[in-house]
CSV table of C-alpha atoms in Angstrom, one decimal:
chain,number,residue,atom,x,y,z
A,21,MET,CA,95.6,89.1,150.1
A,22,GLU,CA,92.6,88.3,147.8
A,23,SER,CA,93.5,87.4,144.2
A,24,ILE,CA,90.8,88.0,141.6
A,25,PRO,CA,90.8,87.7,137.8
A,26,TYR,CA,91.3,90.9,135.8
A,27,ALA,CA,87.8,90.8,134.3
A,28,GLU,CA,86.3,90.6,137.8
A,29,LEU,CA,88.5,93.5,139.0
A,30,SER,CA,87.4,95.6,136.1
A,31,ARG,CA,83.7,94.8,136.7
A,32,ARG,CA,84.0,95.7,140.4
A,33,LEU,CA,85.7,99.0,139.7
A,34,HIS,CA,83.1,100.0,137.1
A,35,GLU,CA,80.3,99.1,139.4
A,36,ARG,CA,81.7,101.1,142.2
A,37,LEU,CA,82.9,104.1,140.3
A,38,LEU,CA,80.6,104.7,137.4
A,39,ALA,CA,77.8,105.7,139.8
A,40,GLN,CA,80.1,108.5,140.9
A,41,ARG,CA,80.8,109.5,137.3
A,42,ILE,CA,84.5,108.9,137.5
A,43,PRO,CA,86.2,109.2,134.1
A,44,LEU,CA,87.7,105.7,134.2
A,45,GLU,CA,88.4,105.3,130.5
A,46,ALA,CA,90.2,107.6,128.1
A,47,THR,CA,90.8,107.3,124.3
A,48,PHE,CA,93.5,109.5,122.8
A,49,GLU,CA,93.7,109.8,119.0
A,50,VAL,CA,97.3,111.0,118.9
A,51,SER,CA,97.3,111.6,115.1
A,52,ARG,CA,94.9,111.3,112.2
A,53,ARG,CA,97.8,110.9,109.8
A,54,CYS,CA,98.4,107.4,108.5
A,55,PRO,CA,100.7,105.7,106.0
A,56,LEU,CA,97.7,103.8,104.7
A,57,ALA,CA,94.7,105.1,102.7
A,58,CYS,CA,92.0,102.6,103.7
A,59,GLN,CA,88.7,102.9,101.8
A,60,HIS,CA,86.6,102.3,104.9
A,61,CYS,CA,88.5,104.5,107.4
A,62,TYR,CA,86.6,107.3,109.2
A,63,ASN,CA,89.5,109.6,110.0
A,64,ASN,CA,92.8,109.0,108.1
A,65,LEU,CA,94.8,111.8,106.7
A,66,PRO,CA,98.0,111.6,104.6
A,67,MET,CA,101.3,111.2,106.5
A,68,ASN,CA,102.6,114.4,104.8
A,69,ASP,CA,99.7,116.6,106.0
A,70,HIS,CA,101.9,119.2,107.6
A,71,ALA,CA,99.0,121.4,108.6
A,72,ALA,CA,97.5,118.5,110.6
A,73,ARG,CA,100.8,117.7,112.2
A,74,ARG,CA,101.3,121.3,113.4
A,75,ARG,CA,97.9,121.2,115.1
A,76,GLU,CA,98.6,118.0,117.1
A,77,LEU,CA,99.1,118.3,120.8
A,78,SER,CA,102.7,118.7,122.0
A,79,LEU,CA,104.4,116.4,124.4
A,80,ASP,CA,104.2,119.0,127.1
A,81,GLU,CA,100.5,119.3,126.5
A,82,TYR,CA,100.1,115.6,126.9
A,83,ARG,CA,102.0,115.7,130.2
A,84,ARG,CA,99.6,118.3,131.6
A,85,ILE,CA,96.5,116.4,130.4
A,86,PHE,CA,97.8,113.1,131.8
A,87,ASP,CA,98.4,114.7,135.1
A,88,GLU,CA,94.9,116.1,135.2
A,89,ILE,CA,93.1,112.9,134.1
A,90,ALA,CA,95.2,110.8,136.6
A,91,GLU,CA,94.0,113.1,139.4
A,92,ALA,CA,90.4,112.7,138.2
A,93,GLY,CA,90.6,109.0,138.5
A,94,THR,CA,91.3,107.7,134.9
A,95,LEU,CA,92.7,104.2,134.9
A,96,TRP,CA,92.5,102.8,131.4
A,97,VAL,CA,94.0,104.7,128.4
A,98,LEU,CA,93.7,103.7,124.7
A,99,PHE,CA,96.0,105.2,122.1
A,100,THR,CA,94.7,105.1,118.6
A,101,GLY,CA,94.8,107.1,115.3
A,102,GLY,CA,95.1,107.5,112.4
A,103,GLU,CA,98.2,105.6,113.1
A,104,ILE,CA,99.8,106.1,116.5
A,105,PHE,CA,103.4,105.6,115.2
A,106,ALA,CA,102.8,108.3,112.6
A,107,ARG,CA,104.0,110.5,115.4
A,108,ARG,CA,107.8,110.1,115.7
A,109,ASP,CA,107.6,111.0,119.4
A,110,PHE,CA,104.8,108.5,120.2
A,111,LEU,CA,107.0,106.5,122.5
A,112,ASP,CA,107.7,109.7,124.5
A,113,ILE,CA,103.9,110.2,124.8
A,114,TYR,CA,103.5,106.5,125.7
A,115,THR,CA,106.2,106.7,128.3
A,116,GLU,CA,104.6,109.7,130.0
A,117,ALA,CA,101.3,107.7,130.2
A,118,ARG,CA,103.1,104.7,131.6
A,119,ARG,CA,104.8,106.8,134.3
A,120,ARG,CA,101.4,107.8,135.6
A,121,GLY,CA,100.3,104.2,136.0
A,122,PHE,CA,97.6,103.9,133.3
A,123,ILE,CA,96.6,100.5,132.0
A,124,ILE,CA,97.4,101.1,128.3
A,125,THR,CA,96.1,99.6,125.1
A,126,LEU,CA,97.6,100.4,121.7
A,127,PHE,CA,95.7,100.3,118.4
A,128,THR,CA,98.0,100.2,115.3
A,129,ASN,CA,98.1,98.9,111.8
A,130,GLY,CA,101.6,97.6,112.5
A,131,THR,CA,103.2,99.0,109.3
A,132,LEU,CA,105.5,101.4,111.1
A,133,LEU,CA,106.7,99.1,113.8
A,134,THR,CA,110.5,98.7,113.9
A,135,PRO,CA,112.8,96.5,116.0
A,136,ARG,CA,113.6,99.6,118.1
A,137,ILE,CA,109.9,100.2,118.9
A,138,ALA,CA,109.3,96.6,119.6
A,139,ASP,CA,112.2,96.4,121.9
A,140,TYR,CA,111.0,99.4,123.8
A,141,LEU,CA,107.5,98.0,124.1
A,142,ALA,CA,109.0,94.7,125.4
A,143,GLU,CA,110.8,96.6,128.1
A,144,TRP,CA,107.8,98.8,128.9
A,145,ARG,CA,104.9,96.5,128.2
A,146,PRO,CA,101.4,97.8,127.4
A,147,PHE,CA,98.4,95.9,128.6
A,148,ALA,CA,97.4,95.0,125.0
A,149,ILE,CA,98.3,95.8,121.4
A,150,GLU,CA,95.8,95.3,118.7
A,151,ILE,CA,96.7,95.2,115.0
A,152,THR,CA,94.1,95.5,112.3
A,153,LEU,CA,94.4,93.2,109.3
A,154,TYR,CA,93.0,94.4,106.0
A,155,GLY,CA,93.0,91.1,104.2
A,156,HIS,CA,94.5,87.6,104.3
A,157,THR,CA,96.1,87.9,100.9
A,158,ARG,CA,98.5,90.7,99.7
A,159,GLU,CA,96.1,91.5,96.9
A,160,THR,CA,93.1,92.1,99.1
A,161,TYR,CA,95.1,93.8,101.9
A,162,GLU,CA,96.6,96.4,99.5
A,163,ARG,CA,93.3,96.8,97.6
A,164,LEU,CA,91.7,98.1,100.7
A,165,THR,CA,94.8,100.1,102.0
A,166,ARG,CA,95.7,101.4,98.5
A,167,VAL,CA,99.4,101.3,99.5
A,168,PRO,CA,101.7,98.8,97.8
A,169,GLY,CA,104.1,97.1,100.2
A,170,SER,CA,101.8,97.6,103.2
A,171,TYR,CA,101.0,93.9,103.5
A,172,ASP,CA,104.6,92.9,104.1
A,173,ARG,CA,105.2,95.8,106.5
A,174,CYS,CA,102.2,94.8,108.6
A,175,HIS,CA,103.3,91.2,108.8
A,176,GLN,CA,106.8,92.3,109.7
A,177,GLY,CA,105.3,94.3,112.6
A,178,ILE,CA,103.3,91.2,113.7
A,179,ARG,CA,106.5,89.1,113.7
A,180,LEU,CA,108.4,91.8,115.7
A,181,LEU,CA,105.8,91.7,118.4
A,182,LEU,CA,105.4,88.0,118.5
A,183,GLU,CA,109.2,87.5,118.8
A,184,ARG,CA,109.1,89.6,122.0
A,185,ARG,CA,106.0,87.9,123.4
A,186,LEU,CA,104.1,91.1,123.6
A,187,PRO,CA,100.3,90.9,124.3
A,188,LEU,CA,99.1,91.0,120.7
A,189,LYS,CA,95.6,90.7,119.4
A,190,LEU,CA,94.5,90.7,115.7
A,191,LYS,CA,91.3,92.0,114.3
A,192,THR,CA,89.7,93.0,111.0
A,193,VAL,CA,86.7,94.8,109.6
A,194,GLY,CA,84.2,93.2,107.3
A,195,THR,CA,83.9,95.1,104.0
A,196,THR,CA,82.9,94.3,100.5
A,197,ILE,CA,86.6,93.8,99.8
A,198,THR,CA,87.6,91.7,102.8
A,199,ARG,CA,84.5,89.6,103.6
A,200,ASP,CA,85.7,86.5,101.7
A,201,GLU,CA,88.9,86.4,103.7
A,202,ILE,CA,87.7,87.1,107.2
A,203,PHE,CA,87.8,83.5,108.3
A,204,ALA,CA,91.2,82.9,106.7
A,205,MET,CA,92.4,85.9,108.8
A,206,ARG,CA,90.8,84.2,111.9
A,207,ASP,CA,92.6,81.0,111.1
A,208,PHE,CA,95.9,82.9,110.6
A,209,ALA,CA,95.5,84.5,114.1
A,210,GLU,CA,94.7,81.2,115.7
A,211,SER,CA,97.8,79.6,114.0
A,212,LEU,CA,99.8,82.3,115.8
A,213,GLY,CA,98.0,81.7,119.1
A,214,VAL,CA,96.6,85.2,119.4
A,215,PRO,CA,93.0,86.3,119.9
A,216,PHE,CA,91.0,87.5,116.9
A,217,LYS,CA,87.8,89.5,116.4
A,218,PHE,CA,86.0,91.3,113.6
A,219,ASP,CA,83.4,93.9,113.2
A,220,SER,CA,81.4,95.1,110.1
A,221,MET,CA,80.0,98.3,111.4
A,222,ILE,CA,81.4,101.0,109.2
A,223,ASN,CA,80.6,104.7,109.7
A,224,PRO,CA,81.0,107.8,107.6
A,225,ARG,CA,84.1,109.9,108.0
A,226,VAL,CA,84.3,112.3,110.9
A,227,ASP,CA,84.0,115.2,108.3
A,228,CYS,CA,80.7,113.5,107.4
A,229,SER,CA,81.9,112.3,104.0
A,230,GLN,CA,79.9,109.2,103.2
A,231,SER,CA,82.8,107.6,101.2
A,232,PRO,CA,83.5,104.7,103.6
A,233,LEU,CA,79.9,103.5,103.1
A,234,GLU,CA,80.8,102.4,99.5
A,235,VAL,CA,82.5,99.3,101.0
A,236,ARG,CA,80.0,98.7,103.7
A,237,LEU,CA,78.2,95.3,103.7
A,238,THR,CA,74.4,95.0,103.7
A,239,PRO,CA,72.7,94.1,107.0
A,240,GLU,CA,72.0,90.7,105.5
A,241,GLU,CA,75.7,90.2,104.6
A,242,VAL,CA,76.7,91.3,108.1
A,243,VAL,CA,74.5,88.8,109.8
A,244,GLU,CA,75.5,86.0,107.4
A,245,LEU,CA,79.0,86.5,108.6
A,246,ASP,CA,77.7,85.8,112.1
A,247,LEU,CA,76.1,82.6,110.9
A,248,ARG,CA,79.4,81.4,109.4
A,249,ASP,CA,81.1,81.5,112.8
A,250,PRO,CA,79.2,79.3,115.4
A,251,ARG,CA,81.3,80.9,118.2
A,252,ARG,CA,80.0,84.3,117.1
A,253,MET,CA,76.4,83.2,117.2
A,254,THR,CA,76.9,81.8,120.6
A,255,ALA,CA,78.3,85.1,121.7
A,256,TRP,CA,75.2,86.9,120.4
A,257,ARG,CA,73.0,84.3,122.1
A,258,ASP,CA,74.7,85.1,125.4
A,259,LEU,CA,74.7,88.9,124.9
A,260,ASN,CA,71.6,89.3,127.0
A,261,ASP,CA,73.2,87.7,130.1
A,262,ARG,CA,76.4,89.7,129.6
A,263,TYR,CA,74.6,93.0,129.4
A,264,ARG,CA,72.4,92.2,132.4
A,265,THR,CA,75.5,91.9,134.5
A,266,ALA,CA,77.8,94.4,132.9
A,267,ALA,CA,78.5,97.5,134.9
A,268,VAL,CA,78.9,99.6,131.8
A,269,ALA,CA,75.7,98.4,130.1
A,270,PRO,CA,73.9,100.9,128.0
A,271,TYR,CA,70.6,101.9,129.5
A,272,VAL,CA,67.3,103.2,128.2
A,273,SER,CA,66.7,106.8,129.0
A,274,ASN,CA,65.4,109.9,127.5
A,275,THR,CA,68.8,111.4,126.9
A,276,VAL,CA,70.2,111.7,123.4
A,277,TYR,CA,73.3,109.7,124.4
A,278,ASP,CA,72.6,106.4,126.1
A,279,CYS,CA,76.0,104.9,126.2
A,280,GLY,CA,78.8,105.2,128.8
A,281,GLY,CA,80.3,108.2,127.0
A,282,GLY,CA,80.5,111.2,129.4
A,283,VAL,CA,79.6,109.0,132.3
A,284,GLY,CA,82.8,106.8,132.7
A,285,SER,CA,84.7,107.5,129.5
A,286,PHE,CA,85.8,110.3,127.1
A,287,ALA,CA,87.9,110.9,124.0
A,288,VAL,CA,90.5,113.4,123.0
A,289,ASN,CA,91.3,114.1,119.4
A,290,PRO,CA,94.8,114.9,118.1
A,291,TYR,CA,94.1,118.7,118.5
A,292,GLY,CA,93.2,118.6,122.2
A,293,GLU,CA,89.4,118.6,121.7
A,294,MET,CA,87.6,116.4,124.2
A,295,SER,CA,84.3,114.7,123.4
A,296,ILE,CA,82.1,111.8,124.5
A,297,CYS,CA,83.7,109.5,122.0
A,298,VAL,CA,86.0,109.5,118.9
A,299,LEU,CA,83.0,109.7,116.6
A,300,SER,CA,81.4,112.7,118.3
A,301,GLN,CA,82.9,115.7,116.6
A,302,VAL,CA,80.3,118.4,117.1
A,303,ASP,CA,80.2,118.8,120.9
A,304,THR,CA,83.8,119.3,121.8
A,305,TYR,CA,85.7,121.0,124.6
A,306,ASP,CA,89.1,122.5,123.9
A,307,LEU,CA,91.6,121.2,126.5
A,308,ARG,CA,94.1,123.8,125.3
A,309,GLN,CA,91.8,126.5,126.6
A,310,GLY,CA,90.6,125.0,129.8
A,311,SER,CA,91.3,122.2,132.3
A,312,PHE,CA,90.2,118.6,132.1
A,313,ARG,CA,88.1,118.9,135.3
A,314,GLU,CA,86.2,121.9,133.9
A,315,GLY,CA,85.6,120.1,130.6
A,316,TRP,CA,84.5,116.9,132.4
A,317,GLU,CA,82.5,118.3,135.2
A,318,GLN,CA,80.7,121.0,133.3
A,319,PHE,CA,80.9,120.7,129.5
A,320,LEU,CA,80.6,116.9,129.0
A,321,ARG,CA,78.0,116.7,131.8
A,322,ARG,CA,75.8,119.1,129.9
A,323,VAL,CA,76.4,117.2,126.6
A,324,ARG,CA,75.6,113.9,128.3
A,325,LEU,CA,72.3,115.3,129.7
A,326,GLN,CA,70.9,116.5,126.4
A,327,THR,CA,67.4,115.1,126.2
A,328,ARG,CA,65.5,114.0,123.2
A,329,THR,CA,63.3,116.6,121.5
A,330,ARG,CA,60.9,114.1,119.9
A,331,PRO,CA,59.7,110.6,120.3
A,332,ALA,CA,62.1,108.0,119.0
A,333,LYS,CA,61.8,104.3,118.4
A,334,CYS,CA,65.1,103.6,120.1
A,335,THR,CA,63.9,104.7,123.6
A,336,SER,CA,61.3,101.9,123.8
A,337,CYS,CA,63.3,99.3,121.9
A,338,GLU,CA,63.8,96.2,124.0
A,339,ILE,CA,66.8,95.1,121.8
A,340,ARG,CA,68.5,98.5,122.2
A,341,LEU,CA,71.2,96.8,124.3
A,342,MET,CA,72.3,94.8,121.3
A,343,CYS,CA,72.5,97.8,118.9
A,344,THR,CA,75.9,99.4,118.0
A,345,SER,CA,74.2,102.6,116.8
A,346,CYS,CA,74.5,105.7,118.9
A,347,ALA,CA,73.9,109.5,118.7
A,348,ALA,CA,77.4,110.1,117.3
A,349,VAL,CA,76.8,107.6,114.5
A,350,ASN,CA,73.4,109.1,113.8
A,351,GLU,CA,75.0,112.5,113.6
A,352,LEU,CA,77.7,111.4,111.1
A,353,GLU,CA,75.3,109.5,108.8
A,354,ASN,CA,72.1,111.4,109.1
A,355,GLY,CA,73.2,114.8,110.4
A,356,ASP,CA,70.8,114.3,113.3
A,357,LYS,CA,71.7,112.8,116.7
A,358,GLU,CA,68.1,111.6,117.1
A,359,ALA,CA,67.6,110.0,113.7
A,360,ALA,CA,68.4,106.3,113.9
A,361,VAL,CA,70.5,104.9,111.0
A,362,ASP,CA,68.6,102.2,109.2
A,363,PHE,CA,71.6,100.0,108.6
A,364,PHE,CA,72.1,99.5,112.3
A,365,CYS,CA,68.4,99.1,113.0
A,366,ARG,CA,67.9,96.5,110.3
A,367,THR,CA,71.0,94.6,111.3
A,368,ASN,CA,70.0,94.5,114.9
A,369,HIS,CA,66.5,93.3,114.1
A,370,LEU,CA,67.8,90.6,111.8
A,371,ARG,CA,69.9,89.2,114.6
A,372,ALA,CA,67.0,89.5,117.1
A,373,TYR,CA,64.6,87.6,114.9
A,374,LEU,CA,67.2,84.9,114.2
A,375,LEU,CA,67.7,84.6,118.0
A,376,GLY,CA,64.0,84.0,118.3
A,377,LEU,CA,63.4,87.1,120.4
A,378,ASP,CA,59.7,88.0,120.8
A,379,LEU,CA,59.6,91.7,119.7
A,380,LYS,CA,56.6,93.7,120.5
A,381,PRO,CA,54.8,96.0,118.0
A,382,ASN,CA,56.3,99.5,118.0
A,383,PRO,CA,54.5,102.1,115.9
A,384,LEU,CA,57.7,104.1,115.4
A,385,CYS,CA,59.7,101.1,114.2
A,386,GLU,CA,59.2,99.8,110.7
A,387,TYR,CA,60.6,96.4,111.5
A,388,ARG,CA,58.0,95.4,114.1
A,389,PRO,CA,54.9,93.3,113.6
A,390,GLY,CA,52.3,95.2,111.7
A,391,SER,CA,54.7,97.8,110.4
A,392,GLU,CA,55.5,98.6,106.8
A,393,ARG,CA,58.8,96.7,106.5
A,394,TYR,CA,58.0,93.8,108.8
A,395,GLU,CA,57.1,91.3,106.0
A,396,ASP,CA,60.2,92.4,104.1
A,397,ILE,CA,62.6,91.8,107.0
A,398,GLN,CA,60.9,88.4,107.8
A,399,ALA,CA,61.7,87.4,104.2
A,400,SER,CA,65.3,88.2,104.9
A,401,VAL,CA,65.2,86.3,108.1
A,402,ALA,CA,63.8,83.3,106.3
A,403,ALA,CA,66.6,83.5,103.7
A,404,LEU,CA,69.2,83.7,106.5
A,405,ARG,CA,67.6,80.7,108.2
A,406,ALA,CA,67.9,78.8,104.9
A,407,ARG,CA,71.5,79.9,104.7
A,408,ALA,CA,72.2,78.7,108.2
A,409,GLN,CA,70.9,75.3,107.2
A,410,GLU,CA,73.2,75.2,104.2
A,411,LEU,CA,76.1,76.1,106.5
A,412,GLY,CA,75.1,73.5,109.1
A,413,VAL,CA,74.5,76.1,111.8
A,414,GLU,CA,71.8,75.1,114.3
A,415,LEU,CA,69.7,78.0,115.4
A,416,THR,CA,68.4,76.9,118.8
A,417,PHE,CA,67.5,80.2,120.2
A,418,GLN,CA,63.8,80.1,119.9
A,419,SER,CA,63.2,79.0,123.5
A,420,ARG,CA,65.3,81.7,125.0
A,421,ARG,CA,63.4,84.5,126.6
A,422,ALA,CA,63.4,88.0,125.2
A,423,LEU,CA,65.9,90.6,126.2
A,424,PRO,CA,64.8,92.5,129.4
A,425,VAL,CA,63.6,96.1,129.2
A,426,LEU,CA,65.6,98.2,131.5
A,427,GLN,CA,63.9,101.0,133.3
A,428,ALA,CA,65.1,104.5,132.7
A,429,ARG,CA,67.3,105.6,135.5
A,430,PRO,CA,69.3,108.7,136.2
A,431,VAL,CA,73.0,108.2,135.5
A,432,VAL,CA,74.6,111.6,136.1
A,433,ALA,CA,73.6,114.4,138.4
A,434,GLU,CA,71.8,117.5,137.2
A,435,PRO,CA,74.2,120.1,135.7
A,436,THR,CA,75.4,122.6,138.1
A,437,PRO,CA,73.8,126.1,137.6
C-alpha cells in the first residue's frame, strides 16, 4: 500500500475533485455567542443573547445536514464561532460529525475549556485545534477582549490541551492593541512546541458595522510586521510557487467571486443559512427550508456564477493571487461586491513592490506606474526598505520573476435552466 504525506493527499484530492465541483470543505459557525467581547471581532454576540440561542440549529438539524453533506462528498469540517463551546451541547454536535468520518478542525478562544471537554477530545481526537491569543500579557489580552479573567482562562485551556497531547496550534491577530506583543506570542508558542501564525486582515462586522476597523493597522504597519519575521518574508517570497501548484488556487475570471467558495467549499451560519463563506451574508440559502443538495447544486452555483457588471482593476491584476480581499469583504466594507477595498489593495501592492515584482501599468489601479498614487506608495516602499535595513532584513527578491498571469477559465458548469 502506498503511503503519502497528508499534504500530498489533500492536494491530490483537491486536484481530482474540485473540477467536479464537489463540496469538499465545510465551515460551520455553531454560535455567534461568545464569552469575550473582542474589539476586532466580526461576529460576536453576548453569551446571554437568548434570542440568538433560540435561533441556532438544533442537534437534530445538524444530524440531517451532516448526513446530506457526507453524501455530497464533504471531507473536511471546520467548527468555529463566536465561541464553539458557548453551546453546551457542542460535544454532541462534534460527536455526530466524528461519527460521519469528517476530518475536523476546531477554532476556539480556549476560555471555556474544562477538564471534561479536554478528556473527551483526547478520546475522540480532532484533526487540529486552533486557539487564538489576544495578547502576550494579561493587560493587553484583556484590553482587547474587554473581559477580566479571560487571560487566565485561556491559558488554563491551553494547559488542558497540552497535558493531553492534543494537536494544538496557536495564532493571533495583529491590531493596534496587540502588534507590539505578536512576536512574544510567537516565542511563547515555540516554547510550548506548537505551531503559530498571525494575520492582520480585519474586516467589518457581518452586520456591516465598521467598529472593528478602529483597531486595524495601516497597510504599512501590516507589511512592517512581515519584515520583522524573516520566515514570513520567505513565505511571501515563495507564495508564487505555492499558488502555481495549489489545487485550490484563486483564479482570474470575470465572476464576482474568484475564490474557491461555492466551488469546493461552503459555510453554514448558526441559523442554518448556507453561503459561500462566513463573511458572505447577503446571498444565503436556508437549509431549514430546503436540502443541502438543492442549495449547493442550484443556489450556490448561481451565486458563484455572478459576473461582474463593470470593469474592475482586480480582474487584470497579476498579483491578485496574493491578495486576501474578496467579494464578501468588499460587500462588508464598501457595500459593493465589485468595489475593491483600498486597505487590501495597498497592502498587497506594498508587498509586491518589496518583493521586487515588475507590475505593469493598469489604468484602473491607482498604485501602478503612471497612476495617481504611484509616487505615494513608492515613498512608503522606500520607507519600508529603510526599516528593513534597520531590522537587518535582507530583501533579495529583486531577481525573482513576476507572478504569472493565469488565464480565465471556467470553473463550474453553467447553471441549470
